[in-house]
Short mmCIF file of the C-alpha atoms (twelve columns), coordinates in Angstrom:
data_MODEL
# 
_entry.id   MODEL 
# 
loop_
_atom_site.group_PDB 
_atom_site.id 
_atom_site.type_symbol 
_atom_site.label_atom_id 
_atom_site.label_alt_id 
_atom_site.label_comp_id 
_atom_site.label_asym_id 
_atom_site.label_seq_id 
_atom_site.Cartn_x 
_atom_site.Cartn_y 
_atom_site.Cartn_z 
_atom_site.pdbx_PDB_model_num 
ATOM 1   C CA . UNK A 1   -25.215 -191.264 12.012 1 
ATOM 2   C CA . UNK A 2   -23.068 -194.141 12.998 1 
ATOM 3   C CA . UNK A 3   -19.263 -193.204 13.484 1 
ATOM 4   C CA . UNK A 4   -16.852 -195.492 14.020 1 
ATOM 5   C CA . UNK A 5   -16.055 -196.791 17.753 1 
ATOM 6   C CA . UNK A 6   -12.223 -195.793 17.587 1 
ATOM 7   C CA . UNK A 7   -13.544 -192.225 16.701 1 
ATOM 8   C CA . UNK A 8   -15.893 -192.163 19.546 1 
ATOM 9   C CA . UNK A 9   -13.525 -193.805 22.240 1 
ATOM 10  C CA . UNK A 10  -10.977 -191.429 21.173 1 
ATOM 11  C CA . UNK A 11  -11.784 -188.496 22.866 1 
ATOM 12  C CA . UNK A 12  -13.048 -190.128 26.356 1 
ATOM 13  C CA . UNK A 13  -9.692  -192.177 26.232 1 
ATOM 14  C CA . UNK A 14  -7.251  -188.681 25.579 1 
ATOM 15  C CA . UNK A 15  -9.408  -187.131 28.537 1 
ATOM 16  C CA . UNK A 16  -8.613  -189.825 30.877 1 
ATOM 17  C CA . UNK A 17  -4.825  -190.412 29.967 1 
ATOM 18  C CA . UNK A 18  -4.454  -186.107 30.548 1 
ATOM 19  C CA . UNK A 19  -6.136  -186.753 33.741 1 
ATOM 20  C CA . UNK A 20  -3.978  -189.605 34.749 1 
ATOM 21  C CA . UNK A 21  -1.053  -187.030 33.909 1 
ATOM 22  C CA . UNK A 22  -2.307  -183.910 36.103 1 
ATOM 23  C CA . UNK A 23  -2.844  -186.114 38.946 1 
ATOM 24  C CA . UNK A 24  1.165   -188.155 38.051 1 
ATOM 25  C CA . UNK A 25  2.382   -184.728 38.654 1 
ATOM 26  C CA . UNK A 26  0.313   -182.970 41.018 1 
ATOM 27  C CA . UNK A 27  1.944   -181.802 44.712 1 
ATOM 28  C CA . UNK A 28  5.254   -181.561 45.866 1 
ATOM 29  C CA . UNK A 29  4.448   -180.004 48.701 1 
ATOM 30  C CA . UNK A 30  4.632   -183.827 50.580 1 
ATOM 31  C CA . UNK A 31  0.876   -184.253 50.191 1 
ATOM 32  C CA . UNK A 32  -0.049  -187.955 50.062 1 
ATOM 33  C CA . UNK A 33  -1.855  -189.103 46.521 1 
ATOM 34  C CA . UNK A 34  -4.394  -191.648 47.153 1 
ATOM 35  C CA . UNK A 35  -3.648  -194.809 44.634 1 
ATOM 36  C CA . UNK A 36  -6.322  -195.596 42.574 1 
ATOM 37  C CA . UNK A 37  -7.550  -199.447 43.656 1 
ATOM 38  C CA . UNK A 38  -10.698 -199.509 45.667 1 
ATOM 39  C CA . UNK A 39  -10.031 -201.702 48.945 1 
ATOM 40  C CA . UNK A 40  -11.600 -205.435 47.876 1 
ATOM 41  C CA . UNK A 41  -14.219 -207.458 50.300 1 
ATOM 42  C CA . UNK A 42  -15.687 -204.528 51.296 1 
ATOM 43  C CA . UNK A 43  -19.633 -204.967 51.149 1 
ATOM 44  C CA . UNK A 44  -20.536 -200.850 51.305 1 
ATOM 45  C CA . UNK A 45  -21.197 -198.857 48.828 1 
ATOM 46  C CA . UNK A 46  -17.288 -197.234 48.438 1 
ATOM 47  C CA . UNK A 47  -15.660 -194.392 46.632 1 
ATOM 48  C CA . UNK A 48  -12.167 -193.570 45.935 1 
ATOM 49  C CA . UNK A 49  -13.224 -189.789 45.928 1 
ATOM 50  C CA . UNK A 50  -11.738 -188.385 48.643 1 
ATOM 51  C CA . UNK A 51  -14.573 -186.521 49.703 1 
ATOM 52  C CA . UNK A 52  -12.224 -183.065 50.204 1 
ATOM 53  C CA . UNK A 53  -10.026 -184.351 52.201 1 
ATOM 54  C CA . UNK A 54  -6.406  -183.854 52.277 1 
ATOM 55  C CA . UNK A 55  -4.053  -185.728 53.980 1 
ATOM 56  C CA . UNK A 56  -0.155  -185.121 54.218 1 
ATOM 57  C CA . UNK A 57  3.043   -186.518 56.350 1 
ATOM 58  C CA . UNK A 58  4.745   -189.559 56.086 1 
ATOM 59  C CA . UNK A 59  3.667   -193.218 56.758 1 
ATOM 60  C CA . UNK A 60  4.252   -194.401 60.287 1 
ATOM 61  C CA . UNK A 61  3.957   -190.511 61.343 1 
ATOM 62  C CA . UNK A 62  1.367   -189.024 62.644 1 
ATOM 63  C CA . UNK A 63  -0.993  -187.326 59.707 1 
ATOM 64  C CA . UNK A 64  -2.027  -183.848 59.421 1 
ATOM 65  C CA . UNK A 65  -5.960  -183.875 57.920 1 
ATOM 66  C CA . UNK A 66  -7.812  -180.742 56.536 1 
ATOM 67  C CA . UNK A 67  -11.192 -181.385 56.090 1 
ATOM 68  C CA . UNK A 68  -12.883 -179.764 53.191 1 
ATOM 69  C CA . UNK A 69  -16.551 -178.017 53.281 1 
ATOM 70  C CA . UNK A 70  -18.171 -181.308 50.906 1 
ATOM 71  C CA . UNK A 71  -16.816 -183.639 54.052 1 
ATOM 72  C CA . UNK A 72  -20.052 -183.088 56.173 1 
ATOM 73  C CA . UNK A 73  -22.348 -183.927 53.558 1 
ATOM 74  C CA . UNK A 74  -20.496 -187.652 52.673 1 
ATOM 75  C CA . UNK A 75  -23.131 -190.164 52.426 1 
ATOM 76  C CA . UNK A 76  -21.337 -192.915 51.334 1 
ATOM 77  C CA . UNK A 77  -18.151 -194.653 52.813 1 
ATOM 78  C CA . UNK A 78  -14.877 -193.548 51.383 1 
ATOM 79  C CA . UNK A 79  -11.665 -195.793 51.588 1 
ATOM 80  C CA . UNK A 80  -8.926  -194.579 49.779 1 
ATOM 81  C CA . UNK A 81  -5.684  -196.559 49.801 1 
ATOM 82  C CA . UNK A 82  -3.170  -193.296 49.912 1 
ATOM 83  C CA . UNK A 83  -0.208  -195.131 50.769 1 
ATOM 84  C CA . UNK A 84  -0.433  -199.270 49.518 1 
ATOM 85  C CA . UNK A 85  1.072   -201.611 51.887 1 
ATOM 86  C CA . UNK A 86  3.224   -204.855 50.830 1 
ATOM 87  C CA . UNK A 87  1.743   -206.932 53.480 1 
ATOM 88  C CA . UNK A 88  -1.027  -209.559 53.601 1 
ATOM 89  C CA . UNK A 89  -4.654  -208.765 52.686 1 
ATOM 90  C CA . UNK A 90  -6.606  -207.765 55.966 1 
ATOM 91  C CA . UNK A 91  -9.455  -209.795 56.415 1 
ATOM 92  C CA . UNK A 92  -13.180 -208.666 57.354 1 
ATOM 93  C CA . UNK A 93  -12.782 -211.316 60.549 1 
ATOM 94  C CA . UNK A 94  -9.114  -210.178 61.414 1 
ATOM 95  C CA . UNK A 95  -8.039  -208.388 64.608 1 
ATOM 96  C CA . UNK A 96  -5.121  -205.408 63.565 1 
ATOM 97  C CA . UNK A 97  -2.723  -203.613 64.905 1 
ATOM 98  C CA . UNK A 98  -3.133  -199.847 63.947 1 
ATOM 99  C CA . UNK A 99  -1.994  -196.094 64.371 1 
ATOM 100 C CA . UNK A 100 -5.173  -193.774 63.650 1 
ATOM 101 C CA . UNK A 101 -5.928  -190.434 63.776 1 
ATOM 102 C CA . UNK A 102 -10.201 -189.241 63.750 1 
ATOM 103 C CA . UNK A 103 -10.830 -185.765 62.918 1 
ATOM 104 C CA . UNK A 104 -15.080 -184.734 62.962 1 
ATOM 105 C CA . UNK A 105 -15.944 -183.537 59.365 1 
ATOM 106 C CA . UNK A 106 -18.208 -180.724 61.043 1 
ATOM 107 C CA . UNK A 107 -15.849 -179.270 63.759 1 
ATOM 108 C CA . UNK A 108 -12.601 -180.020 61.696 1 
ATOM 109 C CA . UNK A 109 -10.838 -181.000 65.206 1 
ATOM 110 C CA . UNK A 110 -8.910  -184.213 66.159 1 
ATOM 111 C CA . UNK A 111 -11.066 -186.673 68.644 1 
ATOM 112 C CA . UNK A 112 -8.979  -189.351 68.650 1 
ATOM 113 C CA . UNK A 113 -5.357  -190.430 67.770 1 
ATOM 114 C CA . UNK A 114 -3.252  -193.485 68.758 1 
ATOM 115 C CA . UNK A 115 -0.529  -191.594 67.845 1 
ATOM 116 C CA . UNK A 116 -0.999  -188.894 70.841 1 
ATOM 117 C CA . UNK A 117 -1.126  -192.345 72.899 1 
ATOM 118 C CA . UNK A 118 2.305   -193.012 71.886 1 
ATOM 119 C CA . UNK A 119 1.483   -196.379 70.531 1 
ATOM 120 C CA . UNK A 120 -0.822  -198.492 68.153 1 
ATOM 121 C CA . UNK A 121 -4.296  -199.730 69.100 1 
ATOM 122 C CA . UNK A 122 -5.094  -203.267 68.270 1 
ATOM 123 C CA . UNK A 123 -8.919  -204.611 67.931 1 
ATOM 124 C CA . UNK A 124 -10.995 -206.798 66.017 1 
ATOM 125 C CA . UNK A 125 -12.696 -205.753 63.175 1 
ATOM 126 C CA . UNK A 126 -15.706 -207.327 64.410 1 
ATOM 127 C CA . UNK A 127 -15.679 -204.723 67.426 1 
ATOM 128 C CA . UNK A 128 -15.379 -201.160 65.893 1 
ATOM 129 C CA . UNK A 129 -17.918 -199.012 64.317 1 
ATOM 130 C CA . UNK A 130 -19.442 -200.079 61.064 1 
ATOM 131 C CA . UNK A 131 -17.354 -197.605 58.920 1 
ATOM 132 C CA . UNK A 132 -14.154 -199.462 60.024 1 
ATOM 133 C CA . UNK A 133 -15.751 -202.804 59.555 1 
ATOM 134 C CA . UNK A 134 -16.563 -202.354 55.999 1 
ATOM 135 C CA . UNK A 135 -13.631 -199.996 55.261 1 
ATOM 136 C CA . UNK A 136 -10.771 -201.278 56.715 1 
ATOM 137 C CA . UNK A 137 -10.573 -205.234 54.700 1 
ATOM 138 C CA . UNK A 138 -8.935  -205.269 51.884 1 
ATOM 139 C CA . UNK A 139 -6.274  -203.450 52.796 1 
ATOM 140 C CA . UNK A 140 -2.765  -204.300 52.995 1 
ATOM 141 C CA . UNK A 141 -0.746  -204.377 55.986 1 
ATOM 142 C CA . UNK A 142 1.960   -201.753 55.978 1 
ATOM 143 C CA . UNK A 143 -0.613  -199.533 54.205 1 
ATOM 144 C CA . UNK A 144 -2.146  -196.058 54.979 1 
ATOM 145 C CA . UNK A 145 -5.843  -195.813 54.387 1 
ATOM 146 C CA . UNK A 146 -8.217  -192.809 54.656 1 
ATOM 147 C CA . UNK A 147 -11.972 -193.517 55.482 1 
ATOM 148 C CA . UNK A 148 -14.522 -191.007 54.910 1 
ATOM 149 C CA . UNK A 149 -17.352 -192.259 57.506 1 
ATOM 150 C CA . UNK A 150 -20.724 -190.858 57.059 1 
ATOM 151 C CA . UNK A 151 -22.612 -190.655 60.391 1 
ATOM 152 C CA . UNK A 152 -25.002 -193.702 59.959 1 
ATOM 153 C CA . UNK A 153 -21.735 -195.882 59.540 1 
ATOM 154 C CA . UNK A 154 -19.577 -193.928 62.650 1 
ATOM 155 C CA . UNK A 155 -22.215 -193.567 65.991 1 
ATOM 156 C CA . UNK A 156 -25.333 -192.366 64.406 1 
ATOM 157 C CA . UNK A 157 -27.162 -190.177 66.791 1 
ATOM 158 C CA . UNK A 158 -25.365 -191.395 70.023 1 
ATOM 159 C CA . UNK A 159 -21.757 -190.332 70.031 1 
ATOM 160 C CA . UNK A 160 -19.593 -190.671 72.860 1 
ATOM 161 C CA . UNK A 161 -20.660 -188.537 75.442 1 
ATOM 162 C CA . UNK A 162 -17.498 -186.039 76.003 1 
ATOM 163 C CA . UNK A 163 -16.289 -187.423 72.470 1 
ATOM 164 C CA . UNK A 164 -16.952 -183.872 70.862 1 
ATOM 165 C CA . UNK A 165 -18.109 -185.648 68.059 1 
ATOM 166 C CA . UNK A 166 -21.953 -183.947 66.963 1 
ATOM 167 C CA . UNK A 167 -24.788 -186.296 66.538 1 
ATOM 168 C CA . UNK A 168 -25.090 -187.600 63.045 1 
ATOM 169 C CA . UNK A 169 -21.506 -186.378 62.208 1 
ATOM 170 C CA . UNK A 170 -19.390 -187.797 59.439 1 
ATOM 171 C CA . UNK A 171 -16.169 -188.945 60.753 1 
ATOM 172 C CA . UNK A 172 -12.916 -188.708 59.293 1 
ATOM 173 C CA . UNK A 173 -9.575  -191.511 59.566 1 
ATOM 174 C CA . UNK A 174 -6.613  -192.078 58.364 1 
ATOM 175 C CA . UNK A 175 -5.570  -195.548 59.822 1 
ATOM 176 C CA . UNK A 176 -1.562  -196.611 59.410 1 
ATOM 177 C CA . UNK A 177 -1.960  -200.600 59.592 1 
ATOM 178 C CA . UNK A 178 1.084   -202.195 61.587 1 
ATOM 179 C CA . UNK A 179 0.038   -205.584 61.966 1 
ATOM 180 C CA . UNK A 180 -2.519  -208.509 61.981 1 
ATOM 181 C CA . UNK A 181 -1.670  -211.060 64.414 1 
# 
């Protein structure tokens, strides 16, 4: 029974176009939307789900992150643009100036934030853990990008000691980038 391609295409292409319209009008609570371009050079295996994360507050503020009960189990890198910058590209060999905030998918709670430091953290690219590494070019500066780490791409089985971050856990960022010198 061959039907025509229009025929078939039809339905798959209405069910995308009403999906592009739930999410065009979704929150107004202040919730970021993630945009739907997935970050380019990256060589990991990426998604643009977001894993059950939420993310809200403004760019160049410090985030609030919920973490939802899938966000332990990630096994893949996510890097979701949720705010796009204008700047240049950021490079896989750059060094960056960034506010970041790291919540552990398992416990929920904040281990690390520049933005309790008062100010931005720069470092190469080439220094942090592999989830950054792979996750962070591609983006544009003056963007906000959340990262879904899964524990083989964070610290693996040797977190910080005193980090409160479990062994194996998935780790969870949402990295403002300022600059990249």
């Amino acid at each position: 029974m061959n039907r025509p391609l229009a025929r078939v295409l039809s339905p798959a292409v209405l069910a995308v176009a009403v999906c592009l319209i739930l999410v065009g009008c979704g929150s107004e609570s202040g919730d970021v939307v993630p945009s739907s371009e997935s970050p380019a050079g990256t060589t990991a295996a990426v998604s643009n789900d977001t894993a059950g994360v939420t993310v809200s507050g403004e760019l160049g503020s410090k985030p609030t992150v919920s973490i939802g009960s899938q966000t332990k189990d990630v096994t893949t890198l996510v890097a979701v643009d949720l705010v796009e910058g204008t700047g240049a590209t950021v490079a896989a060999d750059a060094t960056i100036t960034a506010h970041y905030v790291g919540v552990g998918a398992i416990s929920g709670q904040e281990f690390d934030s520049s933005w309790s430091r008062g100010e931005p953290t720069q470092f190469p690219l080439s220094g942090v853990i592999e989830g950054w590494s792979q996750g962070i070019p591609g983006m544009k500066i003056g963007g906000r990008r959340l990262l879904v780490i899964p524990g083989s791409m964070a610290y693996g089985s040797n977190p910080p000691q005193g980090s409160g971050i479990a062994s194996d856990e998935a780790l969870v960022f949402v990295v403002d980038v300022v600059s990249s010198p």
